[in-house]
Coordinates of C-alpha atoms in Angstrom, one line a residue:
X22 CA 131.2 106.0 97.5
X23 CA 131.4 102.4 99.4
X24 CA 128.8 100.3 100.4
X25 CA 129.3 99.1 103.8
X26 CA 128.7 95.7 104.5
X27 CA 125.6 94.7 107.1
X28 CA 125.6 92.2 109.2
X29 CA 123.4 88.6 107.9
X30 CA 120.1 88.3 108.9
X31 CA 118.5 85.4 110.6
X32 CA 117.2 82.6 108.2
X33 CA 113.5 83.4 107.9
X34 CA 114.3 86.9 107.4
X35 CA 116.8 86.6 105.1
X36 CA 114.1 83.8 103.5
X37 CA 111.5 87.0 102.8
X38 CA 111.7 89.0 100.0
X39 CA 111.1 93.0 99.9
X40 CA 109.8 92.9 95.7
X41 CA 110.5 95.9 93.9
X42 CA 109.1 96.9 90.6
X43 CA 108.7 93.9 88.1
X44 CA 109.6 91.4 90.7
X45 CA 112.8 92.8 91.5
X46 CA 114.1 92.6 94.8
X47 CA 114.6 95.8 96.8
X48 CA 118.5 96.4 97.9
X49 CA 117.9 97.7 101.3
X50 CA 117.0 94.4 102.3
X51 CA 118.9 91.0 102.4
X52 CA 118.5 89.1 99.2
X53 CA 117.5 85.6 98.8
X54 CA 119.9 82.3 99.7
X55 CA 122.6 81.7 98.0
X56 CA 121.5 78.6 96.0
X57 CA 119.4 81.1 94.0
X58 CA 121.4 82.4 91.3
X59 CA 118.7 85.0 90.3
X60 CA 117.5 87.0 93.2
X61 CA 116.5 89.8 91.3
X62 CA 113.3 87.4 90.0
X63 CA 110.2 86.5 91.4
X64 CA 111.3 82.7 90.4
X65 CA 107.5 80.9 91.0
X66 CA 105.9 84.1 89.2
X67 CA 108.3 83.7 86.1
X68 CA 108.1 80.0 86.1
X69 CA 104.3 79.6 86.2
X70 CA 103.4 82.6 83.7
X71 CA 106.0 80.6 81.5
X72 CA 104.3 77.2 81.6
X73 CA 100.8 78.8 80.8
X74 CA 102.7 80.5 77.7
X75 CA 103.9 77.0 76.7
X76 CA 100.5 75.5 77.4
X77 CA 98.9 78.6 75.3
X78 CA 100.4 77.8 72.7
X79 CA 100.4 73.7 72.8
X80 CA 96.3 74.1 73.3
X81 CA 96.3 76.5 70.6
X82 CA 97.6 74.7 67.7
X83 CA 94.9 74.0 65.3
X84 CA 93.4 69.3 66.1
X85 CA 96.9 69.4 67.6
X86 CA 96.2 66.2 69.2
X87 CA 98.6 66.8 71.7
X88 CA 96.3 68.9 73.3
X89 CA 94.1 66.5 74.8
X90 CA 97.0 65.3 77.2
X91 CA 98.0 69.5 78.5
X92 CA 97.2 70.1 82.5
X93 CA 94.0 72.2 81.4
X94 CA 92.3 69.4 79.5
X95 CA 92.2 67.8 83.4
X96 CA 90.2 70.1 85.2
X97 CA 88.2 72.8 84.8
X98 CA 90.1 76.1 84.8
X99 CA 92.7 76.1 81.9
X100 CA 95.9 78.1 81.4
X101 CA 93.9 81.7 80.9
X102 CA 93.1 81.5 84.4
X103 CA 97.3 81.1 85.0
X104 CA 97.7 84.0 82.9
X105 CA 95.3 86.8 84.0
X106 CA 95.9 86.0 88.2
X107 CA 99.7 86.1 87.4
X108 CA 99.0 89.2 85.3
X109 CA 97.4 90.9 88.0
X110 CA 100.5 89.8 90.3
X111 CA 102.8 91.2 88.6
X112 CA 100.7 94.4 88.0
X113 CA 100.8 94.6 91.4
X114 CA 104.6 94.4 91.6
X115 CA 104.9 96.7 88.8
X116 CA 102.7 99.5 89.6
X117 CA 101.9 99.4 92.9
X118 CA 105.3 101.5 93.7
X119 CA 105.2 103.6 91.9
X120 CA 101.7 104.3 92.7
X121 CA 102.7 104.5 96.4
X122 CA 105.8 106.7 95.7
X123 CA 104.3 108.9 93.5
X124 CA 100.9 109.5 93.2
X125 CA 97.7 108.4 91.7
X126 CA 98.3 110.5 88.7
X127 CA 101.6 110.5 87.8
X128 CA 101.8 106.8 88.8
X129 CA 98.8 105.7 86.2
X130 CA 101.4 106.8 83.2
X131 CA 103.3 103.5 82.7
X132 CA 100.3 101.7 83.2
X133 CA 98.8 103.9 80.4
X134 CA 102.1 103.3 78.5
X135 CA 102.2 99.3 78.7
X136 CA 98.2 99.6 77.8
X137 CA 99.5 101.2 74.2
X138 CA 101.8 98.5 74.2
X139 CA 99.6 95.9 74.7
X140 CA 96.6 97.9 72.0
X141 CA 99.9 98.2 69.5
X142 CA 100.6 94.4 70.1
X143 CA 97.0 93.4 69.6
X144 CA 96.8 94.9 66.3
X145 CA 99.8 94.2 64.9
X146 CA 99.5 90.3 65.7
X147 CA 95.9 90.6 63.9
X148 CA 97.8 91.9 60.6
X149 CA 100.3 89.1 60.9
X150 CA 98.3 86.5 61.1
X151 CA 96.0 88.1 58.6
X152 CA 99.2 88.0 56.3
X153 CA 100.0 83.9 57.2
X154 CA 96.6 83.1 56.3
X155 CA 97.0 84.9 52.7
X156 CA 100.1 83.8 52.2
X157 CA 99.4 80.2 53.2
X158 CA 96.2 80.0 51.0
X159 CA 98.3 81.4 47.8
X160 CA 101.2 79.0 48.5
X161 CA 100.3 75.5 50.5
X162 CA 97.9 73.1 49.4
X163 CA 95.4 72.7 52.2
X164 CA 92.2 74.2 53.9
X165 CA 90.8 77.8 53.4
X166 CA 93.0 79.1 56.3
X167 CA 90.9 82.6 56.4
X168 CA 87.8 80.2 57.2
X169 CA 90.2 78.6 59.6
X170 CA 90.8 81.6 61.6
X171 CA 87.4 83.1 60.6
X172 CA 88.4 86.6 58.8
X173 CA 86.1 86.6 56.2
X174 CA 84.6 89.3 57.6
X175 CA 88.4 91.0 56.9
X176 CA 88.5 90.3 53.7
X177 CA 85.0 90.9 52.8
X178 CA 84.5 94.5 54.2
X179 CA 87.7 96.3 55.0
X180 CA 86.7 99.5 55.6
X181 CA 84.2 98.4 58.3
X182 CA 86.0 95.7 60.1
X183 CA 88.9 98.2 60.2
X184 CA 86.9 100.9 61.8
X185 CA 85.8 97.5 64.1
X186 CA 89.5 97.0 64.7
X187 CA 90.9 100.0 66.1
X188 CA 87.3 100.5 67.8
X189 CA 87.1 96.8 69.3
X190 CA 83.9 96.6 68.3
X191 CA 85.3 93.9 65.8
X192 CA 87.3 91.1 68.2
X193 CA 87.5 87.7 66.3
X194 CA 87.8 84.8 69.0
X195 CA 91.9 84.0 68.3
X196 CA 92.9 87.9 69.4
X197 CA 90.4 88.1 72.2
X198 CA 92.3 87.9 75.5
X199 CA 94.9 90.7 74.9
X200 CA 92.0 93.2 74.4
X201 CA 90.5 91.8 77.9
X202 CA 93.7 92.5 79.8
X203 CA 93.8 96.1 77.6
X204 CA 90.4 97.1 79.4
X205 CA 91.5 95.5 82.7
X206 CA 95.1 97.2 83.1
X207 CA 92.7 100.5 82.4
X208 CA 90.2 100.3 85.3
X209 CA 93.8 99.6 87.4
X210 CA 93.6 103.3 88.6
X211 CA 90.2 103.3 89.6
X212 CA 90.9 100.1 91.9
X213 CA 94.0 101.7 92.9
X214 CA 91.8 104.8 94.0
X215 CA 89.7 102.7 96.1
X216 CA 92.1 101.0 97.6
X217 CA 93.4 104.0 99.2
X218 CA 90.0 104.4 101.1
X219 CA 90.1 101.0 101.7
X220 CA 90.7 97.3 101.0
X221 CA 87.4 96.3 101.4
X222 CA 86.0 98.7 98.8
X223 CA 88.5 98.3 96.1
X224 CA 87.8 94.5 96.2
X225 CA 84.1 94.8 97.1
X226 CA 83.8 96.7 94.0
X227 CA 85.3 94.3 91.7
X228 CA 83.2 91.1 93.1
X229 CA 80.0 94.1 92.6
X230 CA 81.3 94.5 89.0
X231 CA 81.4 90.4 88.9
X232 CA 77.8 89.9 90.2
X233 CA 76.4 92.5 88.6
X234 CA 77.8 90.6 85.0
X235 CA 75.9 88.1 86.1
X236 CA 72.7 89.4 86.8
X237 CA 72.7 91.7 84.1
X238 CA 74.2 89.6 81.0
X239 CA 76.5 92.5 80.3
X240 CA 78.4 91.9 77.7
X241 CA 80.8 93.9 74.9
X242 CA 80.0 93.0 71.4
X243 CA 82.7 91.3 69.1
X244 CA 81.0 91.1 65.5
X245 CA 79.5 93.4 63.7
X246 CA 77.5 91.1 61.5
X247 CA 75.9 89.1 64.7
X248 CA 75.2 88.9 68.3
X249 CA 78.6 87.5 69.2
X250 CA 80.6 88.8 73.0
X251 CA 84.0 89.1 73.2
X252 CA 84.7 85.7 74.7
X253 CA 86.9 86.8 77.4
X254 CA 83.9 88.8 79.3
X255 CA 86.2 91.5 80.8
X256 CA 83.6 92.6 83.2
X257 CA 84.2 89.0 84.7
X258 CA 88.0 88.2 84.5
X259 CA 88.7 91.2 86.5
X260 CA 87.6 89.9 89.0
X261 CA 90.8 87.3 89.1
X262 CA 93.0 90.2 87.7
X263 CA 92.2 91.9 90.7
X264 CA 92.4 89.1 92.9
X265 CA 95.8 88.6 91.3
X266 CA 96.8 91.9 92.3
X267 CA 95.6 91.8 96.4
X268 CA 98.1 89.1 96.6
X269 CA 100.6 90.5 95.0
X270 CA 99.9 93.9 96.7
X271 CA 100.0 91.5 100.5
X272 CA 96.3 92.8 101.2
X273 CA 95.6 89.4 101.0
X274 CA 97.8 86.5 102.5
X275 CA 98.2 82.8 101.3
X276 CA 97.5 80.0 103.9
X277 CA 99.8 78.4 105.3
X278 CA 100.4 74.4 104.7
X279 CA 97.6 72.7 106.4
X280 CA 97.0 68.7 105.7
X281 CA 92.8 69.8 105.8
X282 CA 93.3 72.4 103.4
X283 CA 95.2 70.4 100.9
X284 CA 93.6 67.0 101.4
X285 CA 90.1 69.4 100.5
X286 CA 92.0 70.9 97.7
X287 CA 93.0 67.9 96.3
X288 CA 89.8 66.5 96.5
X289 CA 88.3 69.2 94.5
X290 CA 91.0 69.2 91.8
X291 CA 90.6 64.9 91.6
X292 CA 86.6 65.6 91.0
X293 CA 87.4 68.2 88.6
X294 CA 88.8 65.4 85.7
X295 CA 86.1 63.6 84.8
X296 CA 84.0 66.3 85.0
X297 CA 86.4 68.1 82.4
X298 CA 88.6 65.6 80.6
X299 CA 86.7 64.9 77.2
X300 CA 87.1 61.3 76.8
X301 CA 86.1 60.7 80.4
X302 CA 82.5 63.0 80.1
X303 CA 81.5 61.6 76.2
X304 CA 82.1 57.7 77.2
X305 CA 80.5 58.0 80.4
X306 CA 76.7 59.2 80.6
X307 CA 76.4 59.7 84.3
X308 CA 79.7 62.3 83.7
X309 CA 78.1 63.8 80.9
X310 CA 75.1 65.0 82.5
X311 CA 76.8 65.9 85.6
X312 CA 79.0 68.1 83.1
X313 CA 75.8 69.5 81.3
X314 CA 74.5 70.7 84.7
X315 CA 77.3 72.2 86.1
X316 CA 78.4 73.7 82.7
X317 CA 76.7 77.4 82.8
X318 CA 79.0 77.6 86.8
X319 CA 82.4 77.2 84.5
X320 CA 81.4 78.7 81.7
X321 CA 84.7 80.5 80.2
X322 CA 83.3 83.6 78.6
X323 CA 82.2 85.2 82.3
X324 CA 84.2 83.0 84.1
X325 CA 82.2 81.3 86.0
X326 CA 82.7 80.7 89.9
X327 CA 84.0 77.1 89.6
X328 CA 86.6 77.9 87.3
X329 CA 87.8 80.0 90.4
X330 CA 87.6 77.7 92.8
X331 CA 88.9 75.1 90.7
X332 CA 92.0 77.6 89.9
X333 CA 92.4 78.6 93.8
X334 CA 92.9 74.6 94.5
X335 CA 95.2 74.5 92.0
X336 CA 97.6 77.8 93.1
X337 CA 97.5 76.3 96.4
X338 CA 98.2 72.9 96.1
X339 CA 100.9 74.3 94.1
X340 CA 102.3 77.0 96.2
X341 CA 102.3 74.1 99.2
X342 CA 104.8 72.0 96.8
X343 CA 107.3 74.5 96.0
X344 CA 107.1 76.7 99.1
X345 CA 110.3 75.2 100.5
X346 CA 111.1 73.9 97.5
X347 CA 112.1 76.8 95.3
X348 CA 116.1 75.8 94.6
X349 CA 114.1 73.0 91.9
X350 CA 113.7 76.3 89.8
X351 CA 117.2 76.9 89.3
X352 CA 117.8 73.6 87.2
X353 CA 118.2 73.7 83.6
X354 CA 114.6 73.2 82.2
X355 CA 112.1 75.5 84.6
X356 CA 115.5 78.0 84.5
X357 CA 114.4 77.5 80.8
X358 CA 110.8 78.2 81.0
X359 CA 111.4 81.3 83.4
X360 CA 113.2 83.6 81.3
X361 CA 109.9 82.6 79.2
X362 CA 108.1 83.7 81.5
X363 CA 110.1 86.8 82.1
X364 CA 109.1 87.6 78.7
X365 CA 105.2 87.0 79.4
X366 CA 103.7 89.5 76.2
X367 CA 106.9 89.2 73.3
X368 CA 106.4 85.1 73.7
X369 CA 103.0 85.2 73.4
X370 CA 102.5 87.2 70.7
X371 CA 105.2 84.9 68.8
X372 CA 103.0 82.0 70.2
X373 CA 100.1 83.0 68.5
X374 CA 101.8 83.3 65.7
X375 CA 104.3 80.1 65.9
X376 CA 100.9 78.1 67.0
X377 CA 98.9 78.7 63.3
X378 CA 102.2 78.2 61.5
X379 CA 102.4 74.7 62.9
X380 CA 98.7 73.7 62.4
X381 CA 99.3 74.6 58.5
X382 CA 103.2 72.6 58.5
X383 CA 100.6 69.8 60.3
X384 CA 98.1 70.3 57.4
X385 CA 101.1 69.2 55.1
X386 CA 103.3 66.7 56.7
X387 CA 100.1 65.0 58.2
X388 CA 98.8 64.5 61.6
X389 CA 100.5 61.6 62.5
X390 CA 102.0 60.8 66.1
X391 CA 105.5 61.5 65.0
X392 CA 105.0 64.4 62.9
X393 CA 102.8 65.9 66.2
X394 CA 105.2 65.5 68.5
X395 CA 108.1 66.5 66.3
X396 CA 106.0 70.0 66.1
X397 CA 104.7 70.5 69.2
X398 CA 108.3 69.9 70.3
X399 CA 110.0 72.1 67.9
X400 CA 107.6 74.8 68.8
X401 CA 108.0 74.9 72.8
X402 CA 111.4 74.6 71.6
X403 CA 112.0 77.8 69.3
X404 CA 110.0 79.7 71.7
X405 CA 112.1 78.9 74.5
X406 CA 115.0 79.8 72.4
X407 CA 113.4 83.3 71.4
X408 CA 112.7 84.0 75.2
X409 CA 116.9 83.3 76.0
X410 CA 117.4 85.4 72.7
X411 CA 115.5 88.3 73.8
X412 CA 117.1 87.9 77.1
X413 CA 120.0 88.4 75.8
X414 CA 119.1 90.6 74.1
X415 CA 117.4 92.6 76.8
X416 CA 121.1 92.9 79.1
X417 CA 122.7 95.1 75.8
X418 CA 125.4 92.9 74.9
X419 CA 127.2 95.1 72.0
X420 CA 127.8 97.9 75.5
X421 CA 129.3 95.0 77.0
X422 CA 131.6 93.7 74.6
X423 CA 133.0 98.1 73.7
X424 CA 133.1 97.8 77.7
X425 CA 135.7 94.5 77.7
X426 CA 137.1 95.5 74.5
X427 CA 138.3 98.9 75.7
X428 CA 139.2 97.0 79.3
X429 CA 141.2 94.6 77.5
X430 CA 142.8 97.3 75.5
X431 CA 143.4 99.5 78.3
X432 CA 145.1 96.2 80.8
X433 CA 147.4 95.0 77.4
X434 CA 148.6 98.7 76.4
X435 CA 147.1 98.7 73.4
X436 CA 148.3 95.3 72.2
X437 CA 145.7 92.7 70.7
X438 CA 143.5 91.0 72.6
X439 CA 144.4 86.7 72.6
X440 CA 142.6 85.0 70.9
X441 CA 141.8 82.1 74.1
X442 CA 142.4 79.0 74.5
X443 CA 140.8 77.2 71.3
X444 CA 143.3 79.7 69.4
X445 CA 143.2 80.7 65.8
X446 CA 140.8 77.7 64.8
X447 CA 138.2 79.4 67.2
X448 CA 138.0 83.1 65.5
X449 CA 138.1 81.9 61.9
X450 CA 135.3 79.9 63.0
X451 CA 133.6 82.9 64.6
X452 CA 133.7 85.0 61.7
X453 CA 132.8 82.0 58.9
X454 CA 129.2 81.8 60.9
X455 CA 129.0 85.8 60.9
X456 CA 130.1 86.0 57.2
X457 CA 127.5 82.9 56.2
X458 CA 125.0 84.5 58.3
X459 CA 125.6 87.9 56.5
X460 CA 125.0 85.9 53.3
X461 CA 121.9 84.1 54.0
X462 CA 120.3 87.2 55.6
X463 CA 121.4 89.0 51.5
X464 CA 120.2 86.7 49.6
X465 CA 116.9 86.0 51.5
X466 CA 114.8 88.5 49.8
X467 CA 115.7 86.9 46.1
X468 CA 114.4 83.7 47.1
X469 CA 110.7 85.5 46.6
X470 CA 111.5 86.7 43.3
X471 CA 109.9 84.8 40.4
X472 CA 112.4 82.4 38.3
X473 CA 112.5 83.3 34.9
X474 CA 111.6 79.9 33.7
X475 CA 108.2 79.2 35.8
X476 CA 107.7 78.9 38.9
X477 CA 109.2 76.0 41.7
X478 CA 108.7 74.9 45.0
X479 CA 105.6 74.3 46.5
X480 CA 103.9 76.8 44.6
X481 CA 104.2 75.4 41.5
X482 CA 103.2 71.5 43.1
X483 CA 100.0 73.7 44.0
X484 CA 99.2 74.7 40.4
X485 CA 99.8 71.4 39.1
X486 CA 97.1 70.0 41.9
X487 CA 94.6 73.1 41.1
X488 CA 94.7 72.8 37.3
X489 CA 95.8 76.4 37.3
X490 CA 98.3 77.4 34.1
X491 CA 101.7 79.2 34.9
X492 CA 102.1 81.8 33.2
X493 CA 104.8 82.8 30.9
X494 CA 106.8 85.5 32.3
X495 CA 107.5 88.0 29.4
X496 CA 111.5 88.4 28.8
X497 CA 111.4 91.9 30.1
X498 CA 110.0 91.0 33.1
X499 CA 106.9 93.0 33.6
X500 CA 105.0 93.4 36.9
X501 CA 101.8 91.4 36.8
X502 CA 100.2 94.8 37.1
X503 CA 102.0 95.9 34.2
X504 CA 100.9 92.8 32.5
X505 CA 97.5 93.3 33.3
X506 CA 97.0 89.5 34.0
X507 CA 96.0 88.1 37.5
X508 CA 99.5 86.4 39.6
X509 CA 99.4 82.5 40.2
X510 CA 98.4 83.6 44.2
X511 CA 95.6 85.2 43.1
X512 CA 94.5 81.9 40.6
X513 CA 95.1 79.3 43.4
X514 CA 93.2 81.1 46.0
X515 CA 90.5 81.0 43.6
X516 CA 90.6 78.1 42.7
X517 CA 90.6 76.4 46.8
X518 CA 87.5 79.4 47.0
X519 CA 85.8 77.5 44.3
X520 CA 86.4 73.9 45.4
X521 CA 85.3 74.8 48.4
X522 CA 82.3 76.0 47.2
X523 CA 81.4 73.1 44.9
X524 CA 82.4 71.0 48.2
X525 CA 80.0 73.3 51.5
X526 CA 80.8 72.6 54.8
X527 CA 78.6 74.1 57.9
X528 CA 80.4 77.0 58.4
X529 CA 79.6 80.2 60.4
X530 CA 77.9 82.5 59.1
X531 CA 79.6 85.3 57.3
X532 CA 82.6 83.9 56.4
X533 CA 84.8 83.2 53.0
X534 CA 84.7 79.7 51.4
X535 CA 80.9 78.5 50.8
X536 CA 79.4 81.8 48.9
X537 CA 81.2 82.8 45.5
X538 CA 80.1 86.3 46.3
X539 CA 81.9 86.4 49.8
X540 CA 85.3 86.1 47.5
X541 CA 87.6 89.2 48.3
X542 CA 87.3 92.3 45.9
X543 CA 90.7 92.2 45.1
X544 CA 90.1 88.8 43.5
X545 CA 86.6 88.6 42.0
X546 CA 86.8 88.7 38.5
X547 CA 86.0 91.9 36.9
X548 CA 82.2 92.6 35.0
X549 CA 81.4 94.5 32.7
X550 CA 79.8 97.6 33.4
X551 CA 76.1 97.8 32.3
X552 CA 75.0 100.7 30.6
X553 CA 73.5 103.5 32.0
X554 CA 70.5 105.1 30.4
X555 CA 68.2 108.1 29.8
X556 CA 65.3 109.3 30.6
X557 CA 64.3 108.3 27.2
X558 CA 65.4 104.7 28.1
X559 CA 68.1 105.5 25.0
X560 CA 71.8 104.0 25.6
X561 CA 73.8 106.3 26.4
X562 CA 77.1 104.0 25.6
X563 CA 75.9 104.1 22.2
X564 CA 76.7 107.0 20.0
X565 CA 73.6 109.0 18.6
X566 CA 73.6 109.3 14.9
X567 CA 73.6 112.9 13.4
X568 CA 70.5 114.4 12.0
X569 CA 69.4 116.6 9.0
X570 CA 66.3 118.5 9.3
X571 CA 64.6 119.3 5.7
X572 CA 60.8 120.6 6.2
X573 CA 59.8 118.7 9.3
X574 CA 61.1 115.1 9.1
X575 CA 64.6 114.5 10.9
X576 CA 67.4 112.0 8.9
X577 CA 69.5 109.8 10.6
X578 CA 72.7 109.7 9.0
X579 CA 75.3 106.6 8.7
X580 CA 79.0 107.0 10.6
X581 CA 81.5 105.4 8.5
X582 CA 85.0 105.3 8.9
X583 CA 85.6 107.6 6.0
X584 CA 83.6 111.3 6.3
X585 CA 81.3 111.0 3.3
X586 CA 78.5 114.3 2.9
X587 CA 75.5 113.0 4.0
X588 CA 72.7 112.0 2.1
X589 CA 70.0 114.0 2.6
X590 CA 66.3 111.6 2.2
X591 CA 63.6 113.1 -0.3

């Protein structure tokens, strides 16, 4: 069935996009102007989500000097507000139409599916980083990475920690934003139901929960051994999420560009710079005292009102700047960042793991100006490259290639397709690259096999530094478990823990590295079991000597290796 061609609308109507699920454009309405090559996406939304993900990566690298120069250090809000607000905005585009078309019950299905994906992503990220910490402690010379990530409780009390992990009552600080987003997302159907009564009812309920959190000090526990709450309190951050949902649904309109509003927002942003930038408020007593006075009002855990105000001012300035300049986002670098924003959950997970690996790389290479810049820029390049790869895989190129080959065979009548402008050398280059990649994929698992002549590489250097003897491997290459000996990785990890115990530092309670009792059970040396005693106090580990009763006396019989008749005393 052919599609009729519609007459072009006015420029004002053409600039208005009818956003569908996930930021797509309804094909019934006029699409974006020709200057935008991707009319199916909201480029502003994708760009700022990608920008927030890159800032989160830089800020989460341990002891990263470049984090002092990210935009989040020059104010009261940071990339977390951008991420949560735009998540609410995207939720309105993705789930609002399903609620309107399918109803509350059926429309809640994709919300629950997304919640399950976030829950699985949270658990997967935790176990991936826990494995990275164990591998880093075993193979690299450096700090105790389990203690750096505050995972001592997990390795010391694994059964209880697993129960707390799956019930979200054990949430370490590095893993707290996804549980908050999961809880807020599960509140979305109720928020939508209240909006069907009146939009003011939904927004009023969200504001009421926010105020009750401040008034009643509502928190969720995050540490089974202490009173530490979730770092991102969902009762506070839900207000920013649903505020973004209201803007994405069109319930609240962004104000027009007015001179006095721009000046007011710019003034708030400028005043916040000396309050938020550490080198300024740490060196000047006035700004330091002012920050200490206002600090409860921009608390990050409960989303202080000053953080919301600062973020709204920044968002208004960004919209005023880019409202008529969206063609800037079609250039090379902004387009790459927008692609990262389109793959937000995957890039967030990859960025969190990559930031910790970047910190480990800086521990080995040193935190000089050159190494810090190279690690940060290399990590950002990897994130952008991963986003491009995910976008390419999302297009299912194997199906497109199959259709193209079938079409080419049909056009050529079964003759082989031409080799292209570069001819035969280009074909051989492609095939050679593919062959090298396949060989590497096949050989890479063997890199984990221990060498017959001893250990090599960085693990050998770590063993030499910690004076850990390298165990001799038998000719038949028995496994360490069958040999009954500890592996070199276990010895290195135990040496690190003992070294940390000899030089204690200030750590939070419950963290491995300062107390030998906190060493994981699997790495503790086995202690001889004390023999149990019976009621008479005799040890059960010793065999009682047999006795022969003669008259009224019981005589003990001496045991020997050669059985002999018992000697009976008179």
